[in-house]
Amino acid sequence: MSKRVAIVSGGIGGLGSCICMQLAQSGHSVIALDLTASESRLSAFREQVAGFDVQFEAGDVTDFAGCGALVQRLEQRFGSVDVLVNAAGITRDVSLRKMRPAQWADVLRVDLDGVFNLTQNVIGGMIDRGYGRIVNISSINGQTGQFGQTNYSAAKAGMHGFTMALAREVARKGVTVNTVSPGYCDTEMVKTIAQPLREQIIQSIPVGRIGQPIDIARAVDFLCAEGSSFITGVNLPVNGGLFISF
Ligand code: CAA
């Protein structure tokens, strides 16, 4: 059988690039979808994924028609898109009192509308072929709320609502839809938190360390496996015990 084809949005980002390599290692042909990057960032990414079956495609998850055209091109080239990991995300941290409409809208457009724009364009093919794996990368801060993140927490909580609803719609079609909620990981996004607060957060993680992208990538890969067909609609927290709940 030919390889399963996976799209990872935010594919050259901190978590995205590691997810791409992990999925490639487990036998997928991977498309790393991301905004057009600077030549230096792109060549660093290409160096990182050298030897893995990972190809870069430039695209903007906020552009519904663009996502549709990309999916169509990939389906023509590979025959199918079997796996979608929605990992594109941004932060614009600021307390609500000071938040400008653009800081709200930018986060919602990328982090939540982006999930709709890609998923809506892949779901028909997955249903028709009777197979699909969708994983949405949410956040511990969608589960708990975070000071300065009304925009991000709303988008990330909304993402799991989307997961649960879509999981029901496609459960009989061989398509699973799940969420992974990372805690604080060693990425550029987390490095933007002011150092004293960042230190405080890291010290409060029960396992005693910050997460690594591979911690998240392993969880995503597990949910994307063919054998994970009985797991759908779940939220899998990967946070070192920072938020433990039922
Ligand atoms: N907790 C409690 N109080 C806080 C606070 C916090 N985290 N941050 C600020 N405050 C207080 C300030 O002391 C200040 O108090 P006073 O009015 O009494 O002086 C008040 O709140 C307002 O503070 P600021 O004017 O500094 O607030 P701000 O709007 O400029 O922004 C902030 C504050 C920079 C957003 C800050 O709260 C912060 O860094 N929060 C954490 C954000 C965070 O964790 N982001 C995660 C990014 S990584 C990620 O998101 C990945 C993932 O999925 C895990």
PDB file of C-alpha atoms and ligand atoms in Angstrom:
ATOM      1  CA  MET A   1       0.000   0.000   0.000  1.00  0.00           C
ATOM      2  CA  SER A   2       1.219   3.519  -0.738  1.00  0.00           C
ATOM      3  CA  LYS A   3       2.157   5.786   2.121  1.00  0.00           C
ATOM      4  CA  ARG A   4      -0.472   7.747   4.023  1.00  0.00           C
ATOM      5  CA  VAL A   5      -0.274  11.458   3.249  1.00  0.00           C
ATOM      6  CA  ALA A   6      -0.295  13.964   6.107  1.00  0.00           C
ATOM      7  CA  ILE A   7      -0.638  17.747   6.169  1.00  0.00           C
ATOM      8  CA  VAL A   8       0.763  19.534   9.218  1.00  0.00           C
ATOM      9  CA  SER A   9      -0.203  23.210   9.421  1.00  0.00           C
ATOM     10  CA  GLY A  10       2.310  25.408  11.209  1.00  0.00           C
ATOM     11  CA  GLY A  11       4.641  22.756   9.863  1.00  0.00           C
ATOM     12  CA  ILE A  12       7.875  24.679  10.255  1.00  0.00           C
ATOM     13  CA  GLY A  13       7.012  25.932  13.756  1.00  0.00           C
ATOM     14  CA  GLY A  14       8.394  24.727  17.076  1.00  0.00           C
ATOM     15  CA  LEU A  15       5.948  21.862  17.540  1.00  0.00           C
ATOM     16  CA  GLY A  16       5.011  21.511  13.860  1.00  0.00           C
ATOM     17  CA  SER A  17       8.470  20.626  12.579  1.00  0.00           C
ATOM     18  CA  CYS A  18       8.884  17.906  15.197  1.00  0.00           C
ATOM     19  CA  ILE A  19       5.418  16.528  14.423  1.00  0.00           C
ATOM     20  CA  CYS A  20       6.371  16.406  10.715  1.00  0.00           C
ATOM     21  CA  MET A  21       9.503  14.367  11.431  1.00  0.00           C
ATOM     22  CA  GLN A  22       7.689  12.001  13.808  1.00  0.00           C
ATOM     23  CA  LEU A  23       4.917  11.327  11.272  1.00  0.00           C
ATOM     24  CA  ALA A  24       7.499  10.790   8.534  1.00  0.00           C
ATOM     25  CA  GLN A  25       9.314   8.344  10.782  1.00  0.00           C
ATOM     26  CA  SER A  26       6.114   6.355  11.245  1.00  0.00           C
ATOM     27  CA  GLY A  27       5.706   6.022   7.477  1.00  0.00           C
ATOM     28  CA  HIS A  28       3.754   9.061   6.301  1.00  0.00           C
ATOM     29  CA  SER A  29       4.525  11.365   3.385  1.00  0.00           C
ATOM     30  CA  VAL A  30       4.326  14.712   5.111  1.00  0.00           C
ATOM     31  CA  ILE A  31       3.460  18.176   3.812  1.00  0.00           C
ATOM     32  CA  ALA A  32       4.632  20.950   6.136  1.00  0.00           C
ATOM     33  CA  LEU A  33       2.220  23.794   5.452  1.00  0.00           C
ATOM     34  CA  ASP A  34       3.268  27.218   6.669  1.00  0.00           C
ATOM     35  CA  LEU A  35       3.423  30.845   5.673  1.00  0.00           C
ATOM     36  CA  THR A  36       6.139  31.761   3.217  1.00  0.00           C
ATOM     37  CA  ALA A  37       9.198  31.997   5.418  1.00  0.00           C
ATOM     38  CA  SER A  38      12.464  33.857   5.052  1.00  0.00           C
ATOM     39  CA  GLU A  39      15.059  31.966   3.033  1.00  0.00           C
ATOM     40  CA  SER A  40      17.202  31.478   6.155  1.00  0.00           C
ATOM     41  CA  ARG A  41      14.319  30.024   8.199  1.00  0.00           C
ATOM     42  CA  LEU A  42      13.333  27.782   5.345  1.00  0.00           C
ATOM     43  CA  SER A  43      16.829  26.465   4.779  1.00  0.00           C
ATOM     44  CA  ALA A  44      17.192  25.805   8.542  1.00  0.00           C
ATOM     45  CA  PHE A  45      13.948  23.808   8.345  1.00  0.00           C
ATOM     46  CA  ARG A  46      15.111  21.901   5.255  1.00  0.00           C
ATOM     47  CA  GLU A  47      18.334  21.029   7.053  1.00  0.00           C
ATOM     48  CA  GLN A  48      16.372  19.860  10.106  1.00  0.00           C
ATOM     49  CA  VAL A  49      14.116  17.530   8.082  1.00  0.00           C
ATOM     50  CA  ALA A  50      16.794  16.319   5.647  1.00  0.00           C
ATOM     51  CA  GLY A  51      16.420  12.586   5.142  1.00  0.00           C
ATOM     52  CA  PHE A  52      12.753  12.598   6.226  1.00  0.00           C
ATOM     53  CA  ASP A  53       9.840  12.398   3.765  1.00  0.00           C
ATOM     54  CA  VAL A  54       8.761  15.996   4.508  1.00  0.00           C
ATOM     55  CA  GLN A  55       8.051  18.649   1.889  1.00  0.00           C
ATOM     56  CA  PHE A  56       7.296  22.313   2.464  1.00  0.00           C
ATOM     57  CA  GLU A  57       4.232  24.008   0.943  1.00  0.00           C
ATOM     58  CA  ALA A  58       3.604  27.715   1.416  1.00  0.00           C
ATOM     59  CA  GLY A  59       0.037  28.545   2.427  1.00  0.00           C
ATOM     60  CA  ASP A  60      -2.043  30.662   4.762  1.00  0.00           C
ATOM     61  CA  VAL A  61      -4.578  28.867   6.989  1.00  0.00           C
ATOM     62  CA  THR A  62      -6.698  32.040   7.182  1.00  0.00           C
ATOM     63  CA  ASP A  63      -7.392  31.796   3.441  1.00  0.00           C
ATOM     64  CA  PHE A  64     -10.268  29.337   2.906  1.00  0.00           C
ATOM     65  CA  ALA A  65     -10.031  29.308  -0.893  1.00  0.00           C
ATOM     66  CA  GLY A  66      -6.242  28.964  -0.736  1.00  0.00           C
ATOM     67  CA  CYS A  67      -6.574  25.964   1.597  1.00  0.00           C
ATOM     68  CA  GLY A  68      -9.062  24.415  -0.815  1.00  0.00           C
ATOM     69  CA  ALA A  69      -6.763  24.877  -3.804  1.00  0.00           C
ATOM     70  CA  LEU A  70      -3.835  23.390  -1.871  1.00  0.00           C
ATOM     71  CA  VAL A  71      -5.800  20.311  -0.777  1.00  0.00           C
ATOM     72  CA  GLN A  72      -6.995  19.785  -4.345  1.00  0.00           C
ATOM     73  CA  ARG A  73      -3.421  20.006  -5.664  1.00  0.00           C
ATOM     74  CA  LEU A  74      -2.178  17.528  -3.049  1.00  0.00           C
ATOM     75  CA  GLU A  75      -5.020  15.095  -3.720  1.00  0.00           C
ATOM     76  CA  GLN A  76      -4.172  15.214  -7.406  1.00  0.00           C
ATOM     77  CA  ARG A  77      -0.461  14.714  -6.750  1.00  0.00           C
ATOM     78  CA  PHE A  78      -0.700  11.995  -4.067  1.00  0.00           C
ATOM     79  CA  GLY A  79      -4.186  10.554  -4.586  1.00  0.00           C
ATOM     80  CA  SER A  80      -5.389  11.432  -1.081  1.00  0.00           C
ATOM     81  CA  VAL A  81      -4.880  13.432   2.084  1.00  0.00           C
ATOM     82  CA  ASP A  82      -5.268  10.959   4.946  1.00  0.00           C
ATOM     83  CA  VAL A  83      -4.058  12.859   7.993  1.00  0.00           C
ATOM     84  CA  LEU A  84      -4.440  16.490   9.028  1.00  0.00           C
ATOM     85  CA  VAL A  85      -2.698  18.000  12.031  1.00  0.00           C
ATOM     86  CA  ASN A  86      -3.870  21.546  12.761  1.00  0.00           C
ATOM     87  CA  ALA A  87      -0.831  22.986  14.525  1.00  0.00           C
ATOM     88  CA  ALA A  88      -0.788  26.557  13.169  1.00  0.00           C
ATOM     89  CA  GLY A  89      -1.156  28.974  16.050  1.00  0.00           C
ATOM     90  CA  ILE A  90      -0.161  32.427  17.242  1.00  0.00           C
ATOM     91  CA  THR A  91      -0.375  34.389  20.491  1.00  0.00           C
ATOM     92  CA  ARG A  92      -1.052  38.086  21.084  1.00  0.00           C
ATOM     93  CA  ASP A  93      -0.890  38.100  24.899  1.00  0.00           C
ATOM     94  CA  VAL A  94      -2.354  41.145  26.633  1.00  0.00           C
ATOM     95  CA  SER A  95      -5.018  41.623  29.302  1.00  0.00           C
ATOM     96  CA  LEU A  96      -8.542  42.108  27.940  1.00  0.00           C
ATOM     97  CA  ARG A  97      -8.756  45.662  29.196  1.00  0.00           C
ATOM     98  CA  LYS A  98      -5.936  46.639  26.818  1.00  0.00           C
ATOM     99  CA  MET A  99      -6.695  44.202  24.003  1.00  0.00           C
ATOM    100  CA  ARG A 100      -7.301  45.780  20.608  1.00  0.00           C
ATOM    101  CA  PRO A 101      -9.817  44.202  18.217  1.00  0.00           C
ATOM    102  CA  ALA A 102      -6.975  43.215  15.877  1.00  0.00           C
ATOM    103  CA  GLN A 103      -5.256  41.246  18.677  1.00  0.00           C
ATOM    104  CA  TRP A 104      -8.476  39.346  19.261  1.00  0.00           C
ATOM    105  CA  ALA A 105      -9.209  38.832  15.563  1.00  0.00           C
ATOM    106  CA  ASP A 106      -5.685  37.764  14.543  1.00  0.00           C
ATOM    107  CA  VAL A 107      -5.606  34.957  17.101  1.00  0.00           C
ATOM    108  CA  LEU A 108      -9.122  33.747  16.346  1.00  0.00           C
ATOM    109  CA  ARG A 109      -8.490  33.830  12.585  1.00  0.00           C
ATOM    110  CA  VAL A 110      -5.320  31.754  12.721  1.00  0.00           C
ATOM    111  CA  ASP A 111      -5.957  29.480  15.696  1.00  0.00           C
ATOM    112  CA  LEU A 112      -9.644  28.697  15.201  1.00  0.00           C
ATOM    113  CA  ASP A 113     -10.790  29.783  11.726  1.00  0.00           C
ATOM    114  CA  GLY A 114      -7.632  28.116  10.390  1.00  0.00           C
ATOM    115  CA  VAL A 115      -8.877  24.789  11.760  1.00  0.00           C
ATOM    116  CA  PHE A 116     -12.179  25.197   9.918  1.00  0.00           C
ATOM    117  CA  ASN A 117     -10.515  26.333   6.693  1.00  0.00           C
ATOM    118  CA  LEU A 118      -8.248  23.307   6.360  1.00  0.00           C
ATOM    119  CA  THR A 119     -10.516  20.686   7.905  1.00  0.00           C
ATOM    120  CA  GLN A 120     -13.539  21.638   5.821  1.00  0.00           C
ATOM    121  CA  ASN A 121     -11.439  21.192   2.697  1.00  0.00           C
ATOM    122  CA  VAL A 122     -10.060  17.745   3.603  1.00  0.00           C
ATOM    123  CA  ILE A 123     -13.124  16.209   5.228  1.00  0.00           C
ATOM    124  CA  GLY A 124     -15.071  15.376   2.030  1.00  0.00           C
ATOM    125  CA  GLY A 125     -12.205  13.329   0.600  1.00  0.00           C
ATOM    126  CA  MET A 126     -11.653  11.519   3.901  1.00  0.00           C
ATOM    127  CA  ILE A 127     -15.348  10.605   4.134  1.00  0.00           C
ATOM    128  CA  ASP A 128     -15.443   9.442   0.504  1.00  0.00           C
ATOM    129  CA  ARG A 129     -12.360   7.260   0.981  1.00  0.00           C
ATOM    130  CA  GLY A 130     -13.532   5.981   4.388  1.00  0.00           C
ATOM    131  CA  TYR A 131     -10.344   6.902   6.211  1.00  0.00           C
ATOM    132  CA  GLY A 132      -8.941   9.906   8.026  1.00  0.00           C
ATOM    133  CA  ARG A 133      -7.075  11.076  11.102  1.00  0.00           C
ATOM    134  CA  ILE A 134      -7.466  14.672  12.307  1.00  0.00           C
ATOM    135  CA  VAL A 135      -5.581  16.036  15.310  1.00  0.00           C
ATOM    136  CA  ASN A 136      -6.084  19.578  16.578  1.00  0.00           C
ATOM    137  CA  ILE A 137      -3.299  21.103  18.651  1.00  0.00           C
ATOM    138  CA  SER A 138      -4.997  23.014  21.463  1.00  0.00           C
ATOM    139  CA  SER A 139      -3.367  24.077  24.742  1.00  0.00           C
ATOM    140  CA  ILE A 140      -3.446  23.677  28.488  1.00  0.00           C
ATOM    141  CA  ASN A 141      -4.464  27.340  28.459  1.00  0.00           C
ATOM    142  CA  GLY A 142      -7.651  26.441  26.595  1.00  0.00           C
ATOM    143  CA  GLN A 143      -8.499  24.120  29.480  1.00  0.00           C
ATOM    144  CA  THR A 144      -7.618  26.420  32.375  1.00  0.00           C
ATOM    145  CA  GLY A 145      -7.623  29.950  30.937  1.00  0.00           C
ATOM    146  CA  GLN A 146      -4.471  32.060  31.279  1.00  0.00           C
ATOM    147  CA  PHE A 147      -3.978  35.642  32.414  1.00  0.00           C
ATOM    148  CA  GLY A 148      -3.421  37.768  29.317  1.00  0.00           C
ATOM    149  CA  GLN A 149      -4.851  35.159  26.921  1.00  0.00           C
ATOM    150  CA  THR A 150      -8.605  35.693  26.580  1.00  0.00           C
ATOM    151  CA  ASN A 151      -8.117  35.480  22.803  1.00  0.00           C
ATOM    152  CA  TYR A 152      -5.877  32.394  22.793  1.00  0.00           C
ATOM    153  CA  SER A 153      -7.770  30.561  25.564  1.00  0.00           C
ATOM    154  CA  ALA A 154     -11.065  31.154  23.743  1.00  0.00           C
ATOM    155  CA  ALA A 155      -9.653  29.889  20.442  1.00  0.00           C
ATOM    156  CA  LYS A 156      -8.041  26.830  22.021  1.00  0.00           C
ATOM    157  CA  ALA A 157     -11.150  25.904  24.032  1.00  0.00           C
ATOM    158  CA  GLY A 158     -13.220  26.394  20.879  1.00  0.00           C
ATOM    159  CA  MET A 159     -10.943  24.048  19.046  1.00  0.00           C
ATOM    160  CA  HIS A 160     -11.916  21.151  21.299  1.00  0.00           C
ATOM    161  CA  GLY A 161     -15.614  21.940  20.851  1.00  0.00           C
ATOM    162  CA  PHE A 162     -14.967  21.619  17.116  1.00  0.00           C
ATOM    163  CA  THR A 163     -13.169  18.302  17.712  1.00  0.00           C
ATOM    164  CA  MET A 164     -16.038  16.827  19.722  1.00  0.00           C
ATOM    165  CA  ALA A 165     -18.734  17.885  17.240  1.00  0.00           C
ATOM    166  CA  LEU A 166     -16.864  16.728  14.137  1.00  0.00           C
ATOM    167  CA  ALA A 167     -15.876  13.449  15.816  1.00  0.00           C
ATOM    168  CA  ARG A 168     -19.576  12.599  16.041  1.00  0.00           C
ATOM    169  CA  GLU A 169     -20.261  13.607  12.438  1.00  0.00           C
ATOM    170  CA  VAL A 170     -17.599  11.355  10.930  1.00  0.00           C
ATOM    171  CA  ALA A 171     -17.334   8.483  13.422  1.00  0.00           C
ATOM    172  CA  ARG A 172     -19.022   6.028  11.048  1.00  0.00           C
ATOM    173  CA  LYS A 173     -16.863   7.071   8.123  1.00  0.00           C
ATOM    174  CA  GLY A 174     -13.493   5.783   9.345  1.00  0.00           C
ATOM    175  CA  VAL A 175     -12.377   9.274  10.353  1.00  0.00           C
ATOM    176  CA  THR A 176     -11.222  10.071  13.885  1.00  0.00           C
ATOM    177  CA  VAL A 177     -10.936  13.607  15.267  1.00  0.00           C
ATOM    178  CA  ASN A 178      -8.994  14.321  18.431  1.00  0.00           C
ATOM    179  CA  THR A 179      -7.311  17.133  20.331  1.00  0.00           C
ATOM    180  CA  VAL A 180      -3.861  17.217  21.888  1.00  0.00           C
ATOM    181  CA  SER A 181      -3.418  19.910  24.554  1.00  0.00           C
ATOM    182  CA  PRO A 182       0.253  20.688  25.127  1.00  0.00           C
ATOM    183  CA  GLY A 183       1.493  22.327  28.282  1.00  0.00           C
ATOM    184  CA  TYR A 184       4.520  24.618  28.321  1.00  0.00           C
ATOM    185  CA  CYS A 185       7.122  23.421  25.816  1.00  0.00           C
ATOM    186  CA  ASP A 186      10.551  24.503  24.733  1.00  0.00           C
ATOM    187  CA  THR A 187       9.451  26.607  21.733  1.00  0.00           C
ATOM    188  CA  GLU A 188       9.804  30.203  20.539  1.00  0.00           C
ATOM    189  CA  MET A 189       6.187  30.871  21.560  1.00  0.00           C
ATOM    190  CA  VAL A 190       6.896  30.062  25.194  1.00  0.00           C
ATOM    191  CA  LYS A 191      10.167  32.005  25.081  1.00  0.00           C
ATOM    192  CA  THR A 192       8.128  35.192  24.498  1.00  0.00           C
ATOM    193  CA  ILE A 193       6.814  35.009  28.103  1.00  0.00           C
ATOM    194  CA  ALA A 194       8.756  37.386  30.354  1.00  0.00           C
ATOM    195  CA  GLN A 195      11.571  35.435  31.997  1.00  0.00           C
ATOM    196  CA  PRO A 196      10.553  35.634  35.686  1.00  0.00           C
ATOM    197  CA  LEU A 197       7.019  34.430  34.921  1.00  0.00           C
ATOM    198  CA  ARG A 198       8.362  31.744  32.577  1.00  0.00           C
ATOM    199  CA  GLU A 199      10.696  30.457  35.291  1.00  0.00           C
ATOM    200  CA  GLN A 200       7.841  30.434  37.784  1.00  0.00           C
ATOM    201  CA  ILE A 201       5.628  28.423  35.419  1.00  0.00           C
ATOM    202  CA  ILE A 202       8.378  25.906  34.626  1.00  0.00           C
ATOM    203  CA  GLN A 203       9.147  25.399  38.309  1.00  0.00           C
ATOM    204  CA  SER A 204       5.506  24.570  38.967  1.00  0.00           C
ATOM    205  CA  ILE A 205       5.418  21.700  36.429  1.00  0.00           C
ATOM    206  CA  PRO A 206       5.092  18.491  38.496  1.00  0.00           C
ATOM    207  CA  VAL A 207       7.445  16.372  36.356  1.00  0.00           C
ATOM    208  CA  GLY A 208      10.133  18.982  36.953  1.00  0.00           C
ATOM    209  CA  ARG A 209      10.925  20.046  33.409  1.00  0.00           C
ATOM    210  CA  ILE A 210       9.566  21.958  30.458  1.00  0.00           C
ATOM    211  CA  GLY A 211       8.027  19.860  27.675  1.00  0.00           C
ATOM    212  CA  GLN A 212       9.977  19.063  24.544  1.00  0.00           C
ATOM    213  CA  PRO A 213       8.367  19.096  21.078  1.00  0.00           C
ATOM    214  CA  ILE A 214       8.925  15.341  20.843  1.00  0.00           C
ATOM    215  CA  ASP A 215       6.650  14.853  23.881  1.00  0.00           C
ATOM    216  CA  ILE A 216       3.839  16.368  21.837  1.00  0.00           C
ATOM    217  CA  ALA A 217       4.820  14.738  18.542  1.00  0.00           C
ATOM    218  CA  ARG A 218       4.664  11.253  20.078  1.00  0.00           C
ATOM    219  CA  ALA A 219       1.090  11.870  21.282  1.00  0.00           C
ATOM    220  CA  VAL A 220       0.052  13.186  17.867  1.00  0.00           C
ATOM    221  CA  ASP A 221       1.656  10.239  16.094  1.00  0.00           C
ATOM    222  CA  PHE A 222      -0.172   7.809  18.376  1.00  0.00           C
ATOM    223  CA  LEU A 223      -3.542   9.359  17.536  1.00  0.00           C
ATOM    224  CA  CYS A 224      -2.685   9.382  13.798  1.00  0.00           C
ATOM    225  CA  ALA A 225      -1.891   5.666  13.719  1.00  0.00           C
ATOM    226  CA  GLU A 226      -4.287   3.368  11.846  1.00  0.00           C
ATOM    227  CA  GLY A 227      -4.624   1.280  15.008  1.00  0.00           C
ATOM    228  CA  SER A 228      -6.024   4.240  16.974  1.00  0.00           C
ATOM    229  CA  SER A 229      -9.386   3.854  15.224  1.00  0.00           C
ATOM    230  CA  PHE A 230     -11.409   3.476  18.456  1.00  0.00           C
ATOM    231  CA  ILE A 231     -10.163   6.763  19.925  1.00  0.00           C
ATOM    232  CA  THR A 232     -12.192   9.749  18.779  1.00  0.00           C
ATOM    233  CA  GLY A 233     -13.441  13.002  20.272  1.00  0.00           C
ATOM    234  CA  VAL A 234     -10.877  12.937  23.073  1.00  0.00           C
ATOM    235  CA  ASN A 235      -8.623  15.634  24.437  1.00  0.00           C
ATOM    236  CA  LEU A 236      -5.193  14.254  25.282  1.00  0.00           C
ATOM    237  CA  PRO A 237      -3.341  16.613  27.652  1.00  0.00           C
ATOM    238  CA  VAL A 238       0.459  16.446  27.437  1.00  0.00           C
ATOM    239  CA  ASN A 239       1.592  18.857  30.113  1.00  0.00           C
ATOM    240  CA  GLY A 240       3.914  17.195  32.617  1.00  0.00           C
ATOM    241  CA  GLY A 241       1.114  17.144  35.198  1.00  0.00           C
ATOM    242  CA  LEU A 242       0.673  20.926  35.242  1.00  0.00           C
ATOM    243  CA  PHE A 243      -3.091  20.487  34.885  1.00  0.00           C
ATOM    244  CA  ILE A 244      -4.409  17.168  36.099  1.00  0.00           C
ATOM    245  CA  SER A 245      -8.122  16.583  35.720  1.00  0.00           C
ATOM    246  CA  PHE A 246     -10.660  13.843  35.228  1.00  0.00           C
TER     247      PHE A 246
HETATM  248  N1  CAA B   1      -1.040  36.809  36.960  1.00  0.00           N
HETATM  249  C1  CAA B   1      -1.609  37.698  37.826  1.00  0.00           C
HETATM  250  N2  CAA B   1      -1.529  39.028  37.683  1.00  0.00           N
HETATM  251  C2  CAA B   1      -0.842  39.483  36.635  1.00  0.00           C
HETATM  252  C3  CAA B   1      -0.239  38.620  35.683  1.00  0.00           C
HETATM  253  C4  CAA B   1      -0.358  37.245  35.897  1.00  0.00           C
HETATM  254  N3  CAA B   1       0.186  36.353  35.054  1.00  0.00           N
HETATM  255  N4  CAA B   1       0.367  39.360  34.732  1.00  0.00           N
HETATM  256  C5  CAA B   1       0.157  40.657  35.077  1.00  0.00           C
HETATM  257  N5  CAA B   1      -0.570  40.718  36.208  1.00  0.00           N
HETATM  258  C6  CAA B   1      -1.052  41.923  36.886  1.00  0.00           C
HETATM  259  C7  CAA B   1       0.016  43.020  36.883  1.00  0.00           C
HETATM  260  O1  CAA B   1       0.809  42.912  38.014  1.00  0.00           O
HETATM  261  C8  CAA B   1      -0.838  44.282  36.861  1.00  0.00           C
HETATM  262  O2  CAA B   1      -1.309  44.526  38.146  1.00  0.00           O
HETATM  263  P1  CAA B   1      -1.651  46.031  38.624  1.00  0.00           P
HETATM  264  O3  CAA B   1      -2.715  46.523  37.716  1.00  0.00           O
HETATM  265  O4  CAA B   1      -2.067  45.839  40.040  1.00  0.00           O
HETATM  266  O5  CAA B   1      -0.346  46.763  38.474  1.00  0.00           O
HETATM  267  C9  CAA B   1      -2.046  43.884  36.011  1.00  0.00           C
HETATM  268  O6  CAA B   1      -2.130  42.453  36.107  1.00  0.00           O
HETATM  269  C10 CAA B   1      -1.927  44.283  34.571  1.00  0.00           C
HETATM  270  O7  CAA B   1      -0.644  43.865  34.133  1.00  0.00           O
HETATM  271  P2  CAA B   1      -0.026  44.312  32.781  1.00  0.00           P
HETATM  272  O8  CAA B   1      -0.363  45.737  32.527  1.00  0.00           O
HETATM  273  O9  CAA B   1       1.411  43.909  32.742  1.00  0.00           O
HETATM  274  O10 CAA B   1      -0.837  43.388  31.808  1.00  0.00           O
HETATM  275  P3  CAA B   1      -0.660  43.286  30.276  1.00  0.00           P
HETATM  276  O11 CAA B   1      -1.990  43.418  29.675  1.00  0.00           O
HETATM  277  O12 CAA B   1       0.400  44.172  29.780  1.00  0.00           O
HETATM  278  O13 CAA B   1      -0.153  41.811  29.997  1.00  0.00           O
HETATM  279  C11 CAA B   1       0.903  39.728  30.260  1.00  0.00           C
HETATM  280  C12 CAA B   1       0.289  40.922  30.965  1.00  0.00           C
HETATM  281  C13 CAA B   1       2.166  40.110  29.534  1.00  0.00           C
HETATM  282  C14 CAA B   1      -0.050  39.114  29.234  1.00  0.00           C
HETATM  283  C15 CAA B   1       1.188  38.724  31.351  1.00  0.00           C
HETATM  284  O14 CAA B   1       0.040  38.496  32.096  1.00  0.00           O
HETATM  285  C16 CAA B   1       1.673  37.401  30.853  1.00  0.00           C
HETATM  286  O15 CAA B   1       2.782  37.257  30.377  1.00  0.00           O
HETATM  287  N6  CAA B   1       0.811  36.353  30.994  1.00  0.00           N
HETATM  288  C17 CAA B   1       1.168  35.018  30.703  1.00  0.00           C
HETATM  289  C18 CAA B   1       0.879  34.736  29.307  1.00  0.00           C
HETATM  290  C19 CAA B   1       1.235  33.298  29.012  1.00  0.00           C
HETATM  291  O16 CAA B   1       1.432  32.450  29.843  1.00  0.00           O
HETATM  292  N7  CAA B   1       1.301  33.012  27.737  1.00  0.00           N
HETATM  293  C20 CAA B   1       1.615  31.736  27.321  1.00  0.00           C
HETATM  294  C21 CAA B   1       2.348  31.840  26.022  1.00  0.00           C
HETATM  295  S1  CAA B   1       2.892  30.280  25.474  1.00  0.00           S
HETATM  296  C22 CAA B   1       1.546  29.527  24.981  1.00  0.00           C
HETATM  297  O17 CAA B   1       0.479  30.052  24.932  1.00  0.00           O
HETATM  298  C23 CAA B   1       1.734  28.110  24.538  1.00  0.00           C
HETATM  299  C24 CAA B   1       0.793  27.219  25.231  1.00  0.00           C
HETATM  300  O18 CAA B   1      -0.153  26.808  24.616  1.00  0.00           O
HETATM  301  C25 CAA B   1       1.067  26.790  26.594  1.00  0.00           C
END
